[in-house]
Amino acid sequence: MAVDEQFNVTFIIEGENNPTDFTWSPSKDFQLLWGPQQGRSTSISIVNGKRSKSVQTTYTYVLTAVKEGKY
């Protein structure tokens, strides 16, 4: 990876409830340029009269390498 080459890191969390305390910090080898950008989708289905709900939350970060290397 070259210095200043940008890349995304996306975390996808699935479950019935929306996470409220998700935090993440990149290692010292990377600089955080932007983020987190949070997205959320909800799906509700009813099968044989039983209701189920699924929530998917995504957190996207844009990073760059501080120095050239293989990571």
Tab-separated table of N, CA and C in Angstrom:
chain	number	residue	atom	x	y	z
A	1	MET	N	0.844	-1.153	0.000
A	1	MET	CA	0.000	0.000	0.000
A	1	MET	C	0.901	1.231	0.000
A	2	ALA	N	0.557	2.183	-0.847
A	2	ALA	CA	1.331	3.413	-0.944
A	2	ALA	C	0.842	4.437	0.078
A	3	VAL	N	1.723	5.363	0.416
A	3	VAL	CA	1.340	6.462	1.300
A	3	VAL	C	0.263	7.285	0.603
A	4	ASP	N	-0.715	7.722	1.339
A	4	ASP	CA	-1.845	8.527	0.849
A	4	ASP	C	-2.831	7.743	-0.021
A	5	GLU	N	-2.639	6.434	-0.166
A	5	GLU	CA	-3.627	5.616	-0.875
A	5	GLU	C	-4.811	5.392	0.065
A	6	GLN	N	-5.984	5.785	-0.393
A	6	GLN	CA	-7.171	5.688	0.456
A	6	GLN	C	-7.858	4.337	0.304
A	7	PHE	N	-8.457	3.881	1.386
A	7	PHE	CA	-9.250	2.659	1.345
A	7	PHE	C	-10.341	2.747	2.402
A	8	ASN	N	-11.367	1.934	2.231
A	8	ASN	CA	-12.506	1.908	3.151
A	8	ASN	C	-12.433	0.690	4.054
A	9	VAL	N	-12.901	0.868	5.270
A	9	VAL	CA	-13.126	-0.240	6.198
A	9	VAL	C	-14.587	-0.144	6.608
A	10	THR	N	-15.330	-1.229	6.396
A	10	THR	CA	-16.753	-1.235	6.726
A	10	THR	C	-17.048	-2.370	7.695
A	11	PHE	N	-17.733	-2.040	8.761
A	11	PHE	CA	-18.192	-3.022	9.738
A	11	PHE	C	-19.695	-3.172	9.561
A	12	ILE	N	-20.163	-4.415	9.497
A	12	ILE	CA	-21.593	-4.701	9.362
A	12	ILE	C	-22.030	-5.453	10.612
A	13	ILE	N	-23.001	-4.894	11.306
A	13	ILE	CA	-23.511	-5.497	12.537
A	13	ILE	C	-24.969	-5.847	12.301
A	14	GLU	N	-25.308	-7.121	12.478
A	14	GLU	CA	-26.675	-7.577	12.256
A	14	GLU	C	-27.276	-8.063	13.560
A	15	GLY	N	-28.564	-7.852	13.700
A	15	GLY	CA	-29.264	-8.316	14.885
A	15	GLY	C	-30.622	-7.659	14.981
A	16	GLU	N	-31.311	-7.931	16.043
A	16	GLU	CA	-32.642	-7.370	16.219
A	16	GLU	C	-32.580	-5.943	16.736
A	17	ASN	N	-31.536	-5.610	17.463
A	17	ASN	CA	-31.417	-4.271	18.036
A	17	ASN	C	-30.289	-3.501	17.366
A	18	ASN	N	-30.408	-2.201	17.380
A	18	ASN	CA	-29.395	-1.330	16.807
A	18	ASN	C	-28.290	-1.084	17.835
A	19	PRO	N	-27.010	-1.283	17.473
A	19	PRO	CA	-25.946	-1.022	18.444
A	19	PRO	C	-25.854	0.474	18.748
A	20	THR	N	-25.651	0.804	20.004
A	20	THR	CA	-25.566	2.211	20.383
A	20	THR	C	-24.182	2.596	20.878
A	21	ASP	N	-23.322	1.615	21.090
A	21	ASP	CA	-22.023	1.919	21.674
A	21	ASP	C	-20.855	1.400	20.842
A	22	PHE	N	-21.019	1.291	19.521
A	22	PHE	CA	-19.944	0.796	18.669
A	22	PHE	C	-18.876	1.878	18.504
A	23	THR	N	-17.636	1.526	18.787
A	23	THR	CA	-16.514	2.425	18.541
A	23	THR	C	-15.361	1.617	17.969
A	24	TRP	N	-14.558	2.255	17.143
A	24	TRP	CA	-13.389	1.618	16.554
A	24	TRP	C	-12.361	2.690	16.255
A	25	SER	N	-11.102	2.373	16.485
A	25	SER	CA	-10.003	3.275	16.154
A	25	SER	C	-8.969	2.494	15.364
A	26	PRO	N	-8.459	3.072	14.273
A	26	PRO	CA	-7.436	2.372	13.493
A	26	PRO	C	-6.110	2.322	14.246
A	27	SER	N	-5.250	1.406	13.827
A	27	SER	CA	-3.922	1.307	14.446
A	27	SER	C	-3.089	2.530	14.070
A	28	LYS	N	-1.945	2.675	14.697
A	28	LYS	CA	-1.079	3.834	14.464
A	28	LYS	C	-0.496	3.861	13.054
A	29	ASP	N	-0.613	2.747	12.309
A	29	ASP	CA	-0.099	2.686	10.939
A	29	ASP	C	-1.008	3.395	9.939
A	30	PHE	N	-2.188	3.806	10.384
A	30	PHE	CA	-3.175	4.403	9.487
A	30	PHE	C	-3.706	5.711	10.050
A	31	GLN	N	-4.078	6.594	9.134
A	31	GLN	CA	-4.691	7.860	9.522
A	31	GLN	C	-6.155	7.828	9.112
A	32	LEU	N	-7.014	8.188	10.030
A	32	LEU	CA	-8.444	8.268	9.746
A	32	LEU	C	-8.714	9.562	8.994
A	33	LEU	N	-9.253	9.446	7.774
A	33	LEU	CA	-9.571	10.625	6.978
A	33	LEU	C	-11.016	11.052	7.154
A	34	TRP	N	-11.882	10.064	7.334
A	34	TRP	CA	-13.302	10.369	7.365
A	34	TRP	C	-14.049	9.222	8.015
A	35	GLY	N	-15.050	9.564	8.785
A	35	GLY	CA	-15.909	8.538	9.337
A	35	GLY	C	-16.035	8.643	10.837
A	36	PRO	N	-16.928	7.880	11.369
A	36	PRO	CA	-17.702	6.856	10.658
A	36	PRO	C	-18.948	7.423	9.982
A	37	GLN	N	-19.265	6.841	8.842
A	37	GLN	CA	-20.546	7.072	8.181
A	37	GLN	C	-21.431	5.904	8.579
A	38	GLN	N	-22.556	6.189	9.168
A	38	GLN	CA	-23.439	5.130	9.655
A	38	GLN	C	-24.620	4.959	8.715
A	39	GLY	N	-24.944	3.708	8.423
A	39	GLY	CA	-26.128	3.369	7.639
A	39	GLY	C	-26.927	2.316	8.383
A	40	ARG	N	-28.207	2.271	8.104
A	40	ARG	CA	-29.055	1.309	8.817
A	40	ARG	C	-30.179	0.842	7.903
A	41	SER	N	-30.459	-0.446	7.951
A	41	SER	CA	-31.614	-0.990	7.239
A	41	SER	C	-32.361	-1.933	8.178
A	42	THR	N	-33.668	-1.957	8.021
A	42	THR	CA	-34.523	-2.799	8.858
A	42	THR	C	-35.375	-3.676	7.963
A	43	SER	N	-35.473	-4.934	8.315
A	43	SER	CA	-36.298	-5.886	7.579
A	43	SER	C	-37.264	-6.556	8.551
A	44	ILE	N	-38.528	-6.572	8.182
A	44	ILE	CA	-39.545	-7.240	8.998
A	44	ILE	C	-40.228	-8.285	8.128
A	45	SER	N	-40.337	-9.499	8.650
A	45	SER	CA	-41.031	-10.554	7.908
A	45	SER	C	-42.011	-11.267	8.831
A	46	ILE	N	-43.063	-11.765	8.215
A	46	ILE	CA	-44.066	-12.540	8.947
A	46	ILE	C	-44.215	-13.875	8.229
A	47	VAL	N	-43.911	-14.951	8.932
A	47	VAL	CA	-44.010	-16.297	8.386
A	47	VAL	C	-44.872	-17.114	9.334
A	48	ASN	N	-45.953	-17.673	8.799
A	48	ASN	CA	-46.895	-18.459	9.603
A	48	ASN	C	-47.362	-17.695	10.846
A	49	GLY	N	-47.587	-16.406	10.681
A	49	GLY	CA	-48.076	-15.584	11.780
A	49	GLY	C	-47.024	-15.133	12.775
A	50	LYS	N	-45.782	-15.554	12.570
A	50	LYS	CA	-44.712	-15.151	13.483
A	50	LYS	C	-43.906	-14.012	12.859
A	51	ARG	N	-43.806	-12.925	13.603
A	51	ARG	CA	-43.103	-11.739	13.128
A	51	ARG	C	-41.642	-11.786	13.559
A	52	SER	N	-40.749	-11.451	12.637
A	52	SER	CA	-39.336	-11.335	12.995
A	52	SER	C	-38.783	-10.043	12.396
A	53	LYS	N	-37.852	-9.459	13.111
A	53	LYS	CA	-37.262	-8.187	12.712
A	53	LYS	C	-35.748	-8.338	12.709
A	54	SER	N	-35.123	-7.819	11.673
A	54	SER	CA	-33.670	-7.833	11.597
A	54	SER	C	-33.189	-6.423	11.276
A	55	VAL	N	-32.192	-5.980	11.996
A	55	VAL	CA	-31.611	-4.660	11.774
A	55	VAL	C	-30.157	-4.850	11.367
A	56	GLN	N	-29.753	-4.178	10.296
A	56	GLN	CA	-28.363	-4.218	9.855
A	56	GLN	C	-27.814	-2.794	9.917
A	57	THR	N	-26.751	-2.614	10.677
A	57	THR	CA	-26.119	-1.307	10.817
A	57	THR	C	-24.709	-1.397	10.258
A	58	THR	N	-24.330	-0.434	9.424
A	58	THR	CA	-22.983	-0.403	8.863
A	58	THR	C	-22.261	0.857	9.322
A	59	TYR	N	-20.980	0.706	9.557
A	59	TYR	CA	-20.101	1.827	9.901
A	59	TYR	C	-18.942	1.797	8.911
A	60	THR	N	-18.781	2.870	8.145
A	60	THR	CA	-17.729	2.937	7.139
A	60	THR	C	-16.742	4.044	7.490
A	61	TYR	N	-15.461	3.709	7.381
A	61	TYR	CA	-14.369	4.640	7.651
A	61	TYR	C	-13.492	4.720	6.409
A	62	VAL	N	-12.921	5.889	6.145
A	62	VAL	CA	-11.950	6.068	5.069
A	62	VAL	C	-10.599	6.331	5.724
A	63	LEU	N	-9.615	5.524	5.333
A	63	LEU	CA	-8.282	5.583	5.937
A	63	LEU	C	-7.216	5.736	4.869
A	64	THR	N	-6.024	6.087	5.311
A	64	THR	CA	-4.852	6.087	4.455
A	64	THR	C	-3.668	5.567	5.271
A	65	ALA	N	-2.713	4.973	4.572
A	65	ALA	CA	-1.525	4.457	5.253
A	65	ALA	C	-0.581	5.608	5.585
A	66	VAL	N	0.024	5.550	6.756
A	66	VAL	CA	0.979	6.576	7.175
A	66	VAL	C	2.316	6.374	6.462
A	67	LYS	N	2.669	5.098	6.221
A	67	LYS	CA	3.898	4.791	5.490
A	67	LYS	C	3.635	3.622	4.550
A	68	GLU	N	4.451	3.510	3.525
A	68	GLU	CA	4.284	2.450	2.538
A	68	GLU	C	4.570	1.095	3.167
A	69	GLY	N	3.807	0.085	2.743
A	69	GLY	CA	4.040	-1.247	3.266
A	69	GLY	C	2.937	-2.211	2.903
A	70	LYS	N	3.094	-3.446	3.355
A	70	LYS	CA	2.077	-4.479	3.179
A	70	LYS	C	1.383	-4.665	4.517
A	71	TYR	N	0.073	-4.565	4.503
A	71	TYR	CA	-0.696	-4.651	5.744
A	71	TYR	C	-1.702	-5.764	5.663
